[in-house]
Every structure is written in C-alpha cells, then in structure tokens.
PDB file of C-alpha atoms and ligand atoms in Angstrom:
ATOM      1  CA  SER A  17       0.166 -14.006 -17.497  1.00 57.00           C
ATOM      2  CA  GLY A  18      -3.170 -12.589 -16.372  1.00 78.00           C
ATOM      3  CA  THR A  19      -5.505 -10.047 -17.798  1.00 93.00           C
ATOM      4  CA  LYS A  20      -6.281  -7.592 -15.007  1.00 98.00           C
ATOM      5  CA  ILE A  21      -2.923  -5.836 -15.209  1.00 98.00           C
ATOM      6  CA  LYS A  22      -0.949  -4.952 -18.316  1.00 98.00           C
ATOM      7  CA  VAL A  23       2.777  -4.358 -17.975  1.00 98.00           C
ATOM      8  CA  ASP A  24       5.003  -2.761 -20.602  1.00 98.00           C
ATOM      9  CA  LEU A  25       8.711  -2.665 -19.846  1.00 98.00           C
ATOM     10  CA  ASP A  26      10.840  -0.457 -22.072  1.00 98.00           C
ATOM     11  CA  GLY A  27      14.317  -1.950 -21.862  1.00 95.00           C
ATOM     12  CA  SER A  28      15.917   1.182 -23.324  1.00 96.00           C
ATOM     13  CA  THR A  29      14.533   3.570 -20.668  1.00 97.00           C
ATOM     14  CA  GLY A  30      14.363   1.086 -17.793  1.00 98.00           C
ATOM     15  CA  ILE A  31      10.773   2.137 -17.058  1.00 98.00           C
ATOM     16  CA  ALA A  32       7.885  -0.304 -16.710  1.00 98.00           C
ATOM     17  CA  VAL A  33       4.337   1.008 -16.995  1.00 98.00           C
ATOM     18  CA  MET A  34       1.724  -1.022 -15.172  1.00 98.00           C
ATOM     19  CA  ARG A  35      -1.821  -0.391 -16.359  1.00 98.00           C
ATOM     20  CA  LEU A  36      -4.638  -1.537 -14.103  1.00 98.00           C
ATOM     21  CA  GLN A  37      -7.443  -2.849 -16.279  1.00 98.00           C
ATOM     22  CA  SER A  38      -9.962  -4.696 -14.159  1.00 98.00           C
ATOM     23  CA  PRO A  39     -13.403  -3.235 -14.965  1.00 97.00           C
ATOM     24  CA  PRO A  40     -15.583  -1.739 -13.724  1.00 97.00           C
ATOM     25  CA  VAL A  41     -13.493  -0.077 -10.989  1.00 98.00           C
ATOM     26  CA  ASN A  42     -10.082  -1.831 -10.625  1.00 98.00           C
ATOM     27  CA  SER A  43     -11.129  -3.219  -7.269  1.00 98.00           C
ATOM     28  CA  LEU A  44      -8.405  -5.226  -5.561  1.00 98.00           C
ATOM     29  CA  SER A  45      -9.748  -8.768  -5.717  1.00 98.00           C
ATOM     30  CA  LEU A  46      -7.734 -11.843  -4.743  1.00 98.00           C
ATOM     31  CA  ASP A  47      -7.077 -12.576  -8.435  1.00 98.00           C
ATOM     32  CA  PHE A  48      -5.994  -8.989  -9.037  1.00 98.00           C
ATOM     33  CA  LEU A  49      -3.639  -9.014  -6.046  1.00 98.00           C
ATOM     34  CA  THR A  50      -2.119 -12.335  -7.107  1.00 98.00           C
ATOM     35  CA  GLU A  51      -1.438 -10.957 -10.568  1.00 98.00           C
ATOM     36  CA  PHE A  52       0.035  -7.812  -9.030  1.00 98.00           C
ATOM     37  CA  ALA A  53       2.426  -9.831  -6.845  1.00 98.00           C
ATOM     38  CA  ILE A  54       3.616 -11.945  -9.787  1.00 98.00           C
ATOM     39  CA  ASN A  55       4.276  -8.841 -11.889  1.00 98.00           C
ATOM     40  CA  MET A  56       6.145  -7.126  -9.058  1.00 98.00           C
ATOM     41  CA  GLU A  57       8.353 -10.169  -8.506  1.00 98.00           C
ATOM     42  CA  LYS A  58       9.267 -10.296 -12.191  1.00 98.00           C
ATOM     43  CA  LEU A  59      10.076  -6.596 -12.422  1.00 98.00           C
ATOM     44  CA  GLU A  60      12.029  -6.552  -9.171  1.00 98.00           C
ATOM     45  CA  LEU A  61      14.315  -9.308 -10.483  1.00 98.00           C
ATOM     46  CA  ASP A  62      14.702  -7.775 -13.937  1.00 98.00           C
ATOM     47  CA  LYS A  63      17.983  -5.848 -14.020  1.00 95.00           C
ATOM     48  CA  SER A  64      16.823  -3.823 -17.012  1.00 97.00           C
ATOM     49  CA  CYS A  65      13.975  -2.327 -14.951  1.00 98.00           C
ATOM     50  CA  ARG A  66      14.753   0.589 -12.609  1.00 98.00           C
ATOM     51  CA  GLY A  67      11.402   2.347 -12.378  1.00 98.00           C
ATOM     52  CA  LEU A  68       7.695   1.565 -12.263  1.00 99.00           C
ATOM     53  CA  VAL A  69       4.752   3.784 -13.153  1.00 99.00           C
ATOM     54  CA  ILE A  70       1.361   2.556 -11.964  1.00 99.00           C
ATOM     55  CA  THR A  71      -1.719   3.945 -13.664  1.00 99.00           C
ATOM     56  CA  SER A  72      -5.258   2.966 -14.610  1.00 98.00           C
ATOM     57  CA  ALA A  73      -6.452   1.914 -18.036  1.00 98.00           C
ATOM     58  CA  LEU A  74     -10.033   2.759 -17.011  1.00 98.00           C
ATOM     59  CA  PRO A  75     -11.554   6.233 -17.274  1.00 97.00           C
ATOM     60  CA  LYS A  76     -12.144   8.224 -14.050  1.00 98.00           C
ATOM     61  CA  ILE A  77     -10.982   5.523 -11.645  1.00 98.00           C
ATOM     62  CA  PHE A  78      -7.489   4.654 -10.461  1.00 98.00           C
ATOM     63  CA  SER A  79      -8.707   1.930  -8.079  1.00 98.00           C
ATOM     64  CA  ALA A  80     -11.820   1.562  -5.914  1.00 98.00           C
ATOM     65  CA  GLY A  81      -9.732  -0.170  -3.256  1.00 98.00           C
ATOM     66  CA  LEU A  82     -10.279  -3.603  -1.816  1.00 98.00           C
ATOM     67  CA  ASP A  83     -12.939  -5.661  -3.495  1.00 97.00           C
ATOM     68  CA  ILE A  84     -15.776  -5.553  -0.990  1.00 95.00           C
ATOM     69  CA  LEU A  85     -17.152  -8.805  -2.385  1.00 96.00           C
ATOM     70  CA  GLU A  86     -13.995 -10.595  -1.141  1.00 97.00           C
ATOM     71  CA  MET A  87     -14.922  -9.562   2.402  1.00 96.00           C
ATOM     72  CA  TYR A  88     -18.694 -10.010   2.321  1.00 96.00           C
ATOM     73  CA  GLY A  89     -20.319 -13.381   3.010  1.00 96.00           C
ATOM     74  CA  LYS A  90     -17.007 -15.219   2.735  1.00 97.00           C
ATOM     75  CA  SER A  91     -15.520 -17.919   4.987  1.00 98.00           C
ATOM     76  CA  PRO A  92     -12.872 -17.011   7.580  1.00 98.00           C
ATOM     77  CA  GLU A  93     -10.365 -19.045   5.522  1.00 98.00           C
ATOM     78  CA  HIS A  94     -11.110 -17.003   2.423  1.00 98.00           C
ATOM     79  CA  CYS A  95     -10.895 -13.718   4.331  1.00 98.00           C
ATOM     80  CA  GLY A  96      -7.529 -14.760   5.751  1.00 98.00           C
ATOM     81  CA  GLU A  97      -6.131 -15.666   2.357  1.00 98.00           C
ATOM     82  CA  PHE A  98      -7.428 -12.403   0.927  1.00 98.00           C
ATOM     83  CA  TRP A  99      -5.893 -10.321   3.706  1.00 98.00           C
ATOM     84  CA  LYS A 100      -2.530 -12.035   3.268  1.00 98.00           C
ATOM     85  CA  ALA A 101      -2.614 -10.975  -0.384  1.00 98.00           C
ATOM     86  CA  VAL A 102      -3.391  -7.376   0.599  1.00 98.00           C
ATOM     87  CA  GLN A 103      -0.414  -7.401   2.969  1.00 98.00           C
ATOM     88  CA  GLU A 104       1.761  -8.833   0.199  1.00 98.00           C
ATOM     89  CA  MET A 105       0.797  -6.061  -2.218  1.00 98.00           C
ATOM     90  CA  TRP A 106       1.840  -3.423   0.281  1.00 99.00           C
ATOM     91  CA  LEU A 107       5.069  -5.214   1.259  1.00 98.00           C
ATOM     92  CA  LYS A 108       6.170  -5.567  -2.361  1.00 98.00           C
ATOM     93  CA  LEU A 109       5.354  -1.967  -3.257  1.00 98.00           C
ATOM     94  CA  TYR A 110       6.427  -0.135  -0.098  1.00 99.00           C
ATOM     95  CA  GLY A 111       9.662  -2.138  -0.025  1.00 98.00           C
ATOM     96  CA  SER A 112      10.419  -2.034  -3.743  1.00 98.00           C
ATOM     97  CA  ASN A 113      13.952  -1.237  -4.874  1.00 98.00           C
ATOM     98  CA  MET A 114      12.548   0.368  -8.015  1.00 98.00           C
ATOM     99  CA  VAL A 115      11.557   4.023  -8.249  1.00 98.00           C
ATOM    100  CA  THR A 116       7.773   3.798  -8.026  1.00 99.00           C
ATOM    101  CA  ILE A 117       5.472   6.559  -9.247  1.00 99.00           C
ATOM    102  CA  ALA A 118       1.683   6.484  -8.993  1.00 99.00           C
ATOM    103  CA  ALA A 119       0.038   8.184 -11.976  1.00 99.00           C
ATOM    104  CA  VAL A 120      -3.350   8.670 -10.324  1.00 99.00           C
ATOM    105  CA  ASN A 121      -5.683   9.353 -13.225  1.00 98.00           C
ATOM    106  CA  GLY A 122      -8.964   8.944 -11.334  1.00 98.00           C
ATOM    107  CA  SER A 123     -10.582   8.323  -7.964  1.00 98.00           C
ATOM    108  CA  SER A 124      -8.563   6.345  -5.477  1.00 98.00           C
ATOM    109  CA  PRO A 125     -10.366   5.550  -2.224  1.00 98.00           C
ATOM    110  CA  ALA A 126      -9.156   3.285   0.595  1.00 98.00           C
ATOM    111  CA  GLY A 127      -6.995   0.438  -0.764  1.00 98.00           C
ATOM    112  CA  GLY A 128      -6.497   2.474  -3.954  1.00 98.00           C
ATOM    113  CA  CYS A 129      -5.088   5.281  -1.844  1.00 98.00           C
ATOM    114  CA  LEU A 130      -2.866   2.791   0.007  1.00 99.00           C
ATOM    115  CA  MET A 131      -1.439   1.606  -3.290  1.00 98.00           C
ATOM    116  CA  ALA A 132      -0.609   5.184  -4.308  1.00 99.00           C
ATOM    117  CA  LEU A 133       0.831   5.949  -0.861  1.00 99.00           C
ATOM    118  CA  ALA A 134       3.153   2.953  -1.100  1.00 99.00           C
ATOM    119  CA  CYS A 135       4.864   4.512  -4.136  1.00 99.00           C
ATOM    120  CA  ASP A 136       7.725   7.029  -3.936  1.00 99.00           C
ATOM    121  CA  TYR A 137       5.853   9.845  -5.681  1.00 99.00           C
ATOM    122  CA  ARG A 138       2.254  10.623  -6.634  1.00 99.00           C
ATOM    123  CA  ILE A 139       1.044  12.594  -9.623  1.00 99.00           C
ATOM    124  CA  MET A 140      -2.722  13.103  -9.819  1.00 99.00           C
ATOM    125  CA  ALA A 141      -5.101  14.401 -12.467  1.00 98.00           C
ATOM    126  CA  GLU A 142      -6.203  17.897 -11.428  1.00 98.00           C
ATOM    127  CA  ASN A 143      -9.925  17.065 -11.726  1.00 98.00           C
ATOM    128  CA  PRO A 144     -11.604  18.134  -8.423  1.00 98.00           C
ATOM    129  CA  ARG A 145     -14.167  15.385  -8.848  1.00 98.00           C
ATOM    130  CA  TYR A 146     -11.556  12.721  -8.238  1.00 98.00           C
ATOM    131  CA  GLY A 147     -11.251  11.699  -4.608  1.00 98.00           C
ATOM    132  CA  ILE A 148      -8.398  10.044  -2.745  1.00 98.00           C
ATOM    133  CA  GLY A 149      -8.097   9.053   0.901  1.00 98.00           C
ATOM    134  CA  LEU A 150      -8.450   6.370   3.532  1.00 98.00           C
ATOM    135  CA  ASN A 151     -12.238   6.493   3.935  1.00 97.00           C
ATOM    136  CA  GLU A 152     -12.588   3.169   5.793  1.00 95.00           C
ATOM    137  CA  THR A 153     -14.531   4.570   8.759  1.00 94.00           C
ATOM    138  CA  GLN A 154     -17.258   5.653   6.344  1.00 90.00           C
ATOM    139  CA  LEU A 155     -17.811   1.946   5.642  1.00 88.00           C
ATOM    140  CA  GLY A 156     -17.860   1.200   9.361  1.00 87.00           C
ATOM    141  CA  ILE A 157     -14.477  -0.510   9.147  1.00 91.00           C
ATOM    142  CA  VAL A 158     -11.083   0.460  10.500  1.00 93.00           C
ATOM    143  CA  ALA A 159      -7.909   1.023   8.506  1.00 96.00           C
ATOM    144  CA  PRO A 160      -5.218  -1.298   9.930  1.00 97.00           C
ATOM    145  CA  PHE A 161      -2.139   0.108  11.667  1.00 98.00           C
ATOM    146  CA  TRP A 162       0.076  -0.205   8.594  1.00 98.00           C
ATOM    147  CA  PHE A 163      -2.386   1.759   6.430  1.00 98.00           C
ATOM    148  CA  LYS A 164      -2.295   4.394   9.171  1.00 98.00           C
ATOM    149  CA  ASP A 165       1.509   4.300   9.373  1.00 98.00           C
ATOM    150  CA  THR A 166       1.908   4.673   5.611  1.00 99.00           C
ATOM    151  CA  MET A 167      -0.432   7.676   5.646  1.00 98.00           C
ATOM    152  CA  ALA A 168       1.272   9.258   8.671  1.00 98.00           C
ATOM    153  CA  ASN A 169       4.693   8.770   7.052  1.00 98.00           C
ATOM    154  CA  THR A 170       3.385  10.808   4.116  1.00 98.00           C
ATOM    155  CA  VAL A 171       1.198  13.585   5.552  1.00 98.00           C
ATOM    156  CA  GLY A 172       2.066  13.597   9.269  1.00 98.00           C
ATOM    157  CA  HIS A 173       0.304  12.557  12.445  1.00 98.00           C
ATOM    158  CA  ARG A 174      -2.276  15.320  12.895  1.00 98.00           C
ATOM    159  CA  THR A 175      -3.529  15.250   9.318  1.00 98.00           C
ATOM    160  CA  THR A 176      -3.745  11.454   9.482  1.00 98.00           C
ATOM    161  CA  GLU A 177      -5.690  11.627  12.742  1.00 98.00           C
ATOM    162  CA  LEU A 178      -8.306  13.873  11.119  1.00 98.00           C
ATOM    163  CA  ALA A 179      -8.341  12.036   7.812  1.00 98.00           C
ATOM    164  CA  LEU A 180      -8.781   8.563   9.279  1.00 98.00           C
ATOM    165  CA  GLN A 181     -11.313   9.344  11.995  1.00 98.00           C
ATOM    166  CA  LEU A 182     -13.532  11.253   9.580  1.00 98.00           C
ATOM    167  CA  GLY A 183     -12.845   8.866   6.684  1.00 98.00           C
ATOM    168  CA  LEU A 184     -12.053  11.871   4.492  1.00 98.00           C
ATOM    169  CA  LEU A 185     -11.882  11.552   0.748  1.00 98.00           C
ATOM    170  CA  TYR A 186      -9.864  14.519  -0.486  1.00 98.00           C
ATOM    171  CA  SER A 187     -10.508  16.165  -3.831  1.00 98.00           C
ATOM    172  CA  ALA A 188      -7.383  16.347  -5.993  1.00 98.00           C
ATOM    173  CA  PRO A 189      -6.660  20.006  -5.008  1.00 98.00           C
ATOM    174  CA  ASP A 190      -7.134  19.210  -1.295  1.00 98.00           C
ATOM    175  CA  ALA A 191      -4.964  16.105  -1.631  1.00 98.00           C
ATOM    176  CA  LEU A 192      -2.184  18.315  -3.011  1.00 98.00           C
ATOM    177  CA  ARG A 193      -2.672  20.839  -0.194  1.00 98.00           C
ATOM    178  CA  ILE A 194      -2.144  18.221   2.538  1.00 98.00           C
ATOM    179  CA  GLY A 195       0.698  16.465   0.686  1.00 98.00           C
ATOM    180  CA  LEU A 196      -1.246  13.273   0.019  1.00 99.00           C
ATOM    181  CA  VAL A 197      -0.197  13.715  -3.603  1.00 99.00           C
ATOM    182  CA  ASP A 198       2.891  15.563  -4.805  1.00 98.00           C
ATOM    183  CA  GLN A 199       1.751  17.149  -8.033  1.00 98.00           C
ATOM    184  CA  LEU A 200      -1.417  17.846 -10.055  1.00 98.00           C
ATOM    185  CA  VAL A 201      -1.388  17.943 -13.840  1.00 98.00           C
ATOM    186  CA  PRO A 202      -4.044  17.928 -16.581  1.00 98.00           C
ATOM    187  CA  GLU A 203      -5.567  14.513 -16.972  1.00 97.00           C
ATOM    188  CA  ASP A 204      -3.949  13.754 -20.322  1.00 98.00           C
ATOM    189  CA  GLN A 205      -0.481  14.513 -18.909  1.00 98.00           C
ATOM    190  CA  VAL A 206      -0.463  12.265 -15.839  1.00 98.00           C
ATOM    191  CA  VAL A 207       1.558   9.444 -17.385  1.00 98.00           C
ATOM    192  CA  SER A 208       3.872  11.654 -19.452  1.00 98.00           C
ATOM    193  CA  THR A 209       4.678  13.714 -16.340  1.00 98.00           C
ATOM    194  CA  ALA A 210       5.420  10.491 -14.474  1.00 98.00           C
ATOM    195  CA  MET A 211       7.897   9.526 -17.202  1.00 98.00           C
ATOM    196  CA  GLU A 212       9.592  12.958 -16.978  1.00 98.00           C
ATOM    197  CA  THR A 213       9.724  12.739 -13.192  1.00 98.00           C
ATOM    198  CA  MET A 214      11.318   9.322 -13.458  1.00 98.00           C
ATOM    199  CA  ALA A 215      14.299  10.875 -15.262  1.00 97.00           C
ATOM    200  CA  LYS A 216      15.011  13.042 -12.191  1.00 98.00           C
ATOM    201  CA  TRP A 217      14.961  10.031  -9.901  1.00 98.00           C
ATOM    202  CA  PHE A 218      17.126   8.025 -12.298  1.00 98.00           C
ATOM    203  CA  ALA A 219      19.803  10.737 -12.068  1.00 98.00           C
ATOM    204  CA  ILE A 220      20.447   9.596  -8.481  1.00 98.00           C
ATOM    205  CA  PRO A 221      22.698   6.533  -8.095  1.00 97.00           C
ATOM    206  CA  ASP A 222      20.428   3.543  -7.434  1.00 96.00           C
ATOM    207  CA  HIS A 223      22.325   2.152  -4.452  1.00 97.00           C
ATOM    208  CA  ALA A 224      22.342   5.447  -2.547  1.00 98.00           C
ATOM    209  CA  ARG A 225      18.655   6.016  -3.250  1.00 98.00           C
ATOM    210  CA  GLN A 226      17.712   2.437  -2.342  1.00 98.00           C
ATOM    211  CA  ILE A 227      19.558   2.494   0.977  1.00 98.00           C
ATOM    212  CA  THR A 228      17.963   5.825   1.803  1.00 98.00           C
ATOM    213  CA  LYS A 229      14.498   4.542   0.910  1.00 98.00           C
ATOM    214  CA  SER A 230      15.041   1.479   3.060  1.00 98.00           C
ATOM    215  CA  MET A 231      16.263   3.624   5.957  1.00 98.00           C
ATOM    216  CA  MET A 232      13.039   5.642   5.796  1.00 98.00           C
ATOM    217  CA  ARG A 233      10.645   2.721   5.379  1.00 98.00           C
ATOM    218  CA  LYS A 234      12.226  -0.263   7.141  1.00 98.00           C
ATOM    219  CA  PRO A 235      10.849   0.422  10.633  1.00 98.00           C
ATOM    220  CA  THR A 236       7.299   0.559   9.225  1.00 98.00           C
ATOM    221  CA  ILE A 237       7.821  -2.602   7.173  1.00 98.00           C
ATOM    222  CA  ASP A 238       9.477  -4.500  10.056  1.00 98.00           C
ATOM    223  CA  LYS A 239       6.594  -3.607  12.339  1.00 98.00           C
ATOM    224  CA  MET A 240       4.085  -5.039   9.893  1.00 98.00           C
ATOM    225  CA  VAL A 241       6.128  -8.181   9.186  1.00 98.00           C
ATOM    226  CA  SER A 242       6.514  -8.968  12.869  1.00 98.00           C
ATOM    227  CA  ASN A 243       2.760  -8.538  13.414  1.00 98.00           C
ATOM    228  CA  ARG A 244       1.661 -10.191  10.211  1.00 98.00           C
ATOM    229  CA  GLU A 245      -0.115 -13.217  11.705  1.00 98.00           C
ATOM    230  CA  SER A 246      -1.950 -11.246  14.371  1.00 98.00           C
ATOM    231  CA  ASP A 247      -2.947  -8.665  11.743  1.00 98.00           C
ATOM    232  CA  ILE A 248      -4.534 -11.475   9.696  1.00 98.00           C
ATOM    233  CA  ASN A 249      -6.305 -12.877  12.751  1.00 98.00           C
ATOM    234  CA  ASN A 250      -7.570  -9.417  13.708  1.00 97.00           C
ATOM    235  CA  PHE A 251      -8.865  -8.790  10.227  1.00 97.00           C
ATOM    236  CA  VAL A 252     -10.663 -12.138  10.015  1.00 98.00           C
ATOM    237  CA  SER A 253     -12.333 -11.865  13.412  1.00 97.00           C
ATOM    238  CA  PHE A 254     -13.336  -8.244  12.729  1.00 96.00           C
ATOM    239  CA  ILE A 255     -14.628  -8.630   9.196  1.00 96.00           C
ATOM    240  CA  THR A 256     -16.676 -11.777   9.914  1.00 97.00           C
ATOM    241  CA  ARG A 257     -18.630 -10.125  12.753  1.00 97.00           C
ATOM    242  CA  ASP A 258     -22.346  -9.823  12.049  1.00 97.00           C
ATOM    243  CA  SER A 259     -22.325  -6.079  12.750  1.00 95.00           C
ATOM    244  CA  ILE A 260     -19.458  -5.478  10.303  1.00 95.00           C
ATOM    245  CA  GLN A 261     -21.026  -7.678   7.631  1.00 96.00           C
ATOM    246  CA  LYS A 262     -24.175  -5.591   8.042  1.00 95.00           C
ATOM    247  CA  SER A 263     -22.182  -2.346   7.604  1.00 92.00           C
ATOM    248  CA  LEU A 264     -20.616  -3.690   4.415  1.00 92.00           C
ATOM    249  CA  ARG A 265     -24.009  -4.690   3.060  1.00 94.00           C
ATOM    250  CA  MET A 266     -25.470  -1.267   3.806  1.00 93.00           C
ATOM    251  CA  TYR A 267     -22.483   0.407   2.172  1.00 91.00           C
ATOM    252  CA  MET A 268     -22.870  -1.664  -0.999  1.00 92.00           C
ATOM    253  CA  GLU A 269     -26.566  -0.800  -1.078  1.00 94.00           C
ATOM    254  CA  SER A 270     -25.720   2.892  -0.723  1.00 92.00           C
ATOM    255  CA  LEU A 271     -23.358   2.615  -3.707  1.00 90.00           C
ATOM    256  CA  ARG A 272     -26.202   1.127  -5.751  1.00 90.00           C
ATOM    257  CA  LYS A 273     -28.800   3.692  -4.578  1.00 88.00           C
ATOM    258  CA  ARG A 274     -26.476   6.575  -5.388  1.00 87.00           C
ATOM    259  CA  LYS A 275     -26.618   5.385  -8.970  1.00 78.00           C
ATOM    260  CA  ALA A 276     -30.399   4.864  -9.184  1.00 72.00           C
TER     261      ALA A 276
HETATM  262  N1  LIG B  27     -15.496  -3.524  -4.313  1.00 73.04           N
HETATM  263  C1  LIG B  27     -16.396  -4.190  -5.047  1.00 73.04           C
HETATM  264  N2  LIG B  27     -17.237  -3.618  -5.922  1.00 73.04           N
HETATM  265  C2  LIG B  27     -17.161  -2.275  -6.054  1.00 73.04           C
HETATM  266  C3  LIG B  27     -16.251  -1.509  -5.321  1.00 73.04           C
HETATM  267  C4  LIG B  27     -15.382  -2.180  -4.409  1.00 73.04           C
HETATM  268  N3  LIG B  27     -14.494  -1.549  -3.676  1.00 73.04           N
HETATM  269  N4  LIG B  27     -16.418  -0.221  -5.655  1.00 73.04           N
HETATM  270  C5  LIG B  27     -17.389  -0.182  -6.568  1.00 73.04           C
HETATM  271  N5  LIG B  27     -17.842  -1.421  -6.828  1.00 73.04           N
HETATM  272  C6  LIG B  27     -18.897  -1.803  -7.781  1.00 73.04           C
HETATM  273  C7  LIG B  27     -20.177  -1.057  -7.542  1.00 73.04           C
HETATM  274  O1  LIG B  27     -20.957  -1.666  -6.544  1.00 73.04           O
HETATM  275  C8  LIG B  27     -20.821  -1.135  -8.895  1.00 73.04           C
HETATM  276  O2  LIG B  27     -21.387  -2.427  -9.047  1.00 73.04           O
HETATM  277  P1  LIG B  27     -22.818  -2.605  -9.772  1.00 73.04           P
HETATM  278  O3  LIG B  27     -22.612  -2.072 -11.160  1.00 73.04           O
HETATM  279  O4  LIG B  27     -23.050  -4.061  -9.688  1.00 73.04           O
HETATM  280  O5  LIG B  27     -23.800  -1.792  -8.974  1.00 73.04           O
HETATM  281  C9  LIG B  27     -19.649  -1.042  -9.856  1.00 73.04           C
HETATM  282  O6  LIG B  27     -18.511  -1.412  -9.086  1.00 73.04           O
HETATM  283  C10 LIG B  27     -19.437   0.344 -10.396  1.00 73.04           C
HETATM  284  O7  LIG B  27     -19.370   1.268  -9.320  1.00 73.04           O
HETATM  285  P2  LIG B  27     -20.068   2.706  -9.363  1.00 73.04           P
HETATM  286  O8  LIG B  27     -21.352   2.643 -10.107  1.00 73.04           O
HETATM  287  O9  LIG B  27     -20.113   3.238  -7.967  1.00 73.04           O
HETATM  288  O10 LIG B  27     -18.988   3.521 -10.254  1.00 73.04           O
HETATM  289  P3  LIG B  27     -18.687   5.074 -10.214  1.00 73.04           P
HETATM  290  O11 LIG B  27     -17.842   5.333 -11.412  1.00 73.04           O
HETATM  291  O12 LIG B  27     -19.936   5.876 -10.044  1.00 73.04           O
HETATM  292  O13 LIG B  27     -17.809   5.319  -8.893  1.00 73.04           O
HETATM  293  C11 LIG B  27     -16.100   4.795  -7.300  1.00 73.04           C
HETATM  294  C12 LIG B  27     -16.564   4.708  -8.750  1.00 73.04           C
HETATM  295  C13 LIG B  27     -15.810   6.248  -6.932  1.00 73.04           C
HETATM  296  C14 LIG B  27     -14.822   3.990  -7.176  1.00 73.04           C
HETATM  297  C15 LIG B  27     -17.206   4.242  -6.390  1.00 73.04           C
HETATM  298  O14 LIG B  27     -17.613   2.983  -6.882  1.00 73.04           O
HETATM  299  C16 LIG B  27     -16.810   4.053  -4.955  1.00 73.04           C
HETATM  300  O15 LIG B  27     -16.711   5.019  -4.205  1.00 73.04           O
HETATM  301  N6  LIG B  27     -16.618   2.774  -4.553  1.00 73.04           N
HETATM  302  C17 LIG B  27     -16.350   2.414  -3.189  1.00 73.04           C
HETATM  303  C18 LIG B  27     -14.921   2.579  -2.904  1.00 73.04           C
HETATM  304  C19 LIG B  27     -14.627   2.231  -1.491  1.00 73.04           C
HETATM  305  O16 LIG B  27     -15.142   2.811  -0.540  1.00 73.04           O
HETATM  306  N7  LIG B  27     -13.748   1.261  -1.319  1.00 73.04           N
HETATM  307  C20 LIG B  27     -13.340   0.840  -0.034  1.00 73.04           C
HETATM  308  C21 LIG B  27     -13.032  -0.610  -0.029  1.00 73.04           C
HETATM  309  S1  LIG B  27     -12.354  -1.062   1.574  1.00 73.04           S
HETATM  310  C22 LIG B  27     -10.665  -0.893   1.416  1.00 73.04           C
HETATM  311  O17 LIG B  27     -10.158  -0.698   0.358  1.00 73.04           O
HETATM  312  C23 LIG B  27      -9.763  -0.984   2.623  1.00 73.04           C
HETATM  313  C24 LIG B  27     -10.325  -1.847   3.656  1.00 73.04           C
HETATM  314  C25 LIG B  27      -9.444  -2.047   4.867  1.00 73.04           C
HETATM  315  C26 LIG B  27     -10.018  -3.200   5.671  1.00 73.04           C
HETATM  316  C27 LIG B  27      -9.903  -3.033   7.100  1.00 73.04           C
HETATM  317  C28 LIG B  27     -10.842  -3.994   7.820  1.00 73.04           C
HETATM  318  C29 LIG B  27     -10.414  -4.367   9.218  1.00 73.04           C
END
C-alpha cells in the first residue's frame, strides 16, 4: 500500500480512521487520489468495517484541495486522467455504504471542502483561522455542477449561490453558522468527538440507514454518472485554455508572495 494515506481499522469497533499524510498540504494529486480509491474499495468490501473517519495527520491543514500542479502545464490526456480520478473520489465517498465522518482539523479549501461535504457528518476544529469552502472562482476557475450540487444538498441553494459566486472561504464559526459543518470542537477533540458521534450512527440499523442515504444522494450521483464523459471533456477543454493556465499561474504566484 501507499504512503500518502494511513488507514487503521479497528475490527472490534468497526471504525476505520483514515489519516491524510501527504505533506506539505495534503493536496489531491493523482497518486493521492489513486491511493484513496484503493483504500475505499478495501474498506467498502470489508464486512468488519461500518464507519470511516477521515482526518489529517498534518498540522493546520485538512486538505488544500486539488493539486494545482496536476492541472498546470499538463497534457490534455493527463488532465483527463486526473479529472477521472477526482470524479472517482467523490463517487466512492458520496456513495459509500459506510457511515463517513470528516474530522476537519485544519483548513479545507475547494477539493478539500468537497471531500468533507461528501461525508455524512462534519466535525471541525473551532479555530477561526481555519477556512473551508468552495473558493474556485477566486482562482479564476469554476466548480463543476456536482461540486455545486453537493454543496447545495448541504447548505441550500441561496447560500450556495453566494458562496460559489464569491468563492467564499468560511471561518470555522461561519461554516457552522451556515451548516457547512455540523459541529465545532476544540482542536484536540476533533477525532475523539468523531468516534463518539459514530456510536450514535451505529445505533441505527445499517440497512435502513443505507437505503435512506441512497434515497437522498442517488439523484445527484446518477446525474454525475450519466454526464461523466462530458464532464471530463469540459474540464480538459477549460483547464487547458491559455487564459485559465494564466490564472492558475498567477494564483500559485500569489500563494508564494503571501509567504514572502
Ligand atoms: N496544489 C498544489 N500545491 C499547493 C496547493 C495546491 N492546492 N496548495 C498549496 N500548495 C503548495 C504551496 O504553493 C506551497 O508550495 P511552496 O512551498 O513550493 O511555495 C506549499 O504547498 C505550502 O503552502 P503554503 O505555504 O501556502 O502553506 P500554508 O500553511 O501557509 O497554507 C493553505 C495552507 C491554506 C492550504 C494554502 O496553501 C492555500 O490556500 N492553498 C490553496 C488552496 C486552494 O485554493 N486550492 C484550490 C485547488 S482547486 C480545487 O481543489 C478544485 C478545482 C475544481 C476544478 C474546476 C475546473 C473546471
């Protein structure tokens, strides 16, 4: 198995903890996404596993979202393969039969936010310096329809309209206020609270919960699956445009300048 994600399954509790450990910022590279998919497949098939907690092994950052370097200066073929892997991550997580809880112990922009949104429940560290949201427009790019749908399914249409147009990154308290996360706890209690929360979800019979989850999410998943090829084509033609490549370059430079 790989090295960017560490999974510990406790057979006695039925809970797997997935720790993202891809420094410096847990960006979702093609390698990372491939490892994620393999781990999800294993856990999904493992009858001793009923619940999954996703958290970060890095300080201050849950995930910086998609790896910008996978989208910058790359061939259309590479971009297409990368996008397919991003779709796969979402399909596996949003459609999981397990109880999935995001233990968001740091910042979680864009694709990081999508990953948290695809879980059943989100617990975030109460630190107001941590931001979460779909900030794509700030990079000059557009969140695809299924990012938008996942957000709207969580916080509603109007809030999503504001959040996506303005590319808002919400502080942890604001994220709680709009329902983007479900609960804030002190930083050192994010994972332990996720484990406690899991017990509540485990008290519900799996089959009834799974059918209900599927009923809520299937239309959104079906829509993406039936548009999967065109979504890849759209992404590739959009991301390889000169103007968009220029936006990405400027954004990466702004990240560097911010530091200097
Ligand atoms: N991809 C690649 N590299 C990254 C990324 C990223 N997403 N984020 C940060 N890095 C790099 C930085 O450039 C930096 O590299 P270097 O050391 O070489 O300068 C290194 O990681 C460390 O970053 P910081 O110094 O910025 O670390 P901080 O702890 O100060 O901040 C943050 C961490 C808050 C995560 C900050 O790095 C940040 O805001 N990053 C950008 C996050 C972001 O905006 N991600 C959006 C990615 S796009 C996406 O996920 C969805 C796209 C949908 C596509 C739709 C197209 C059609």
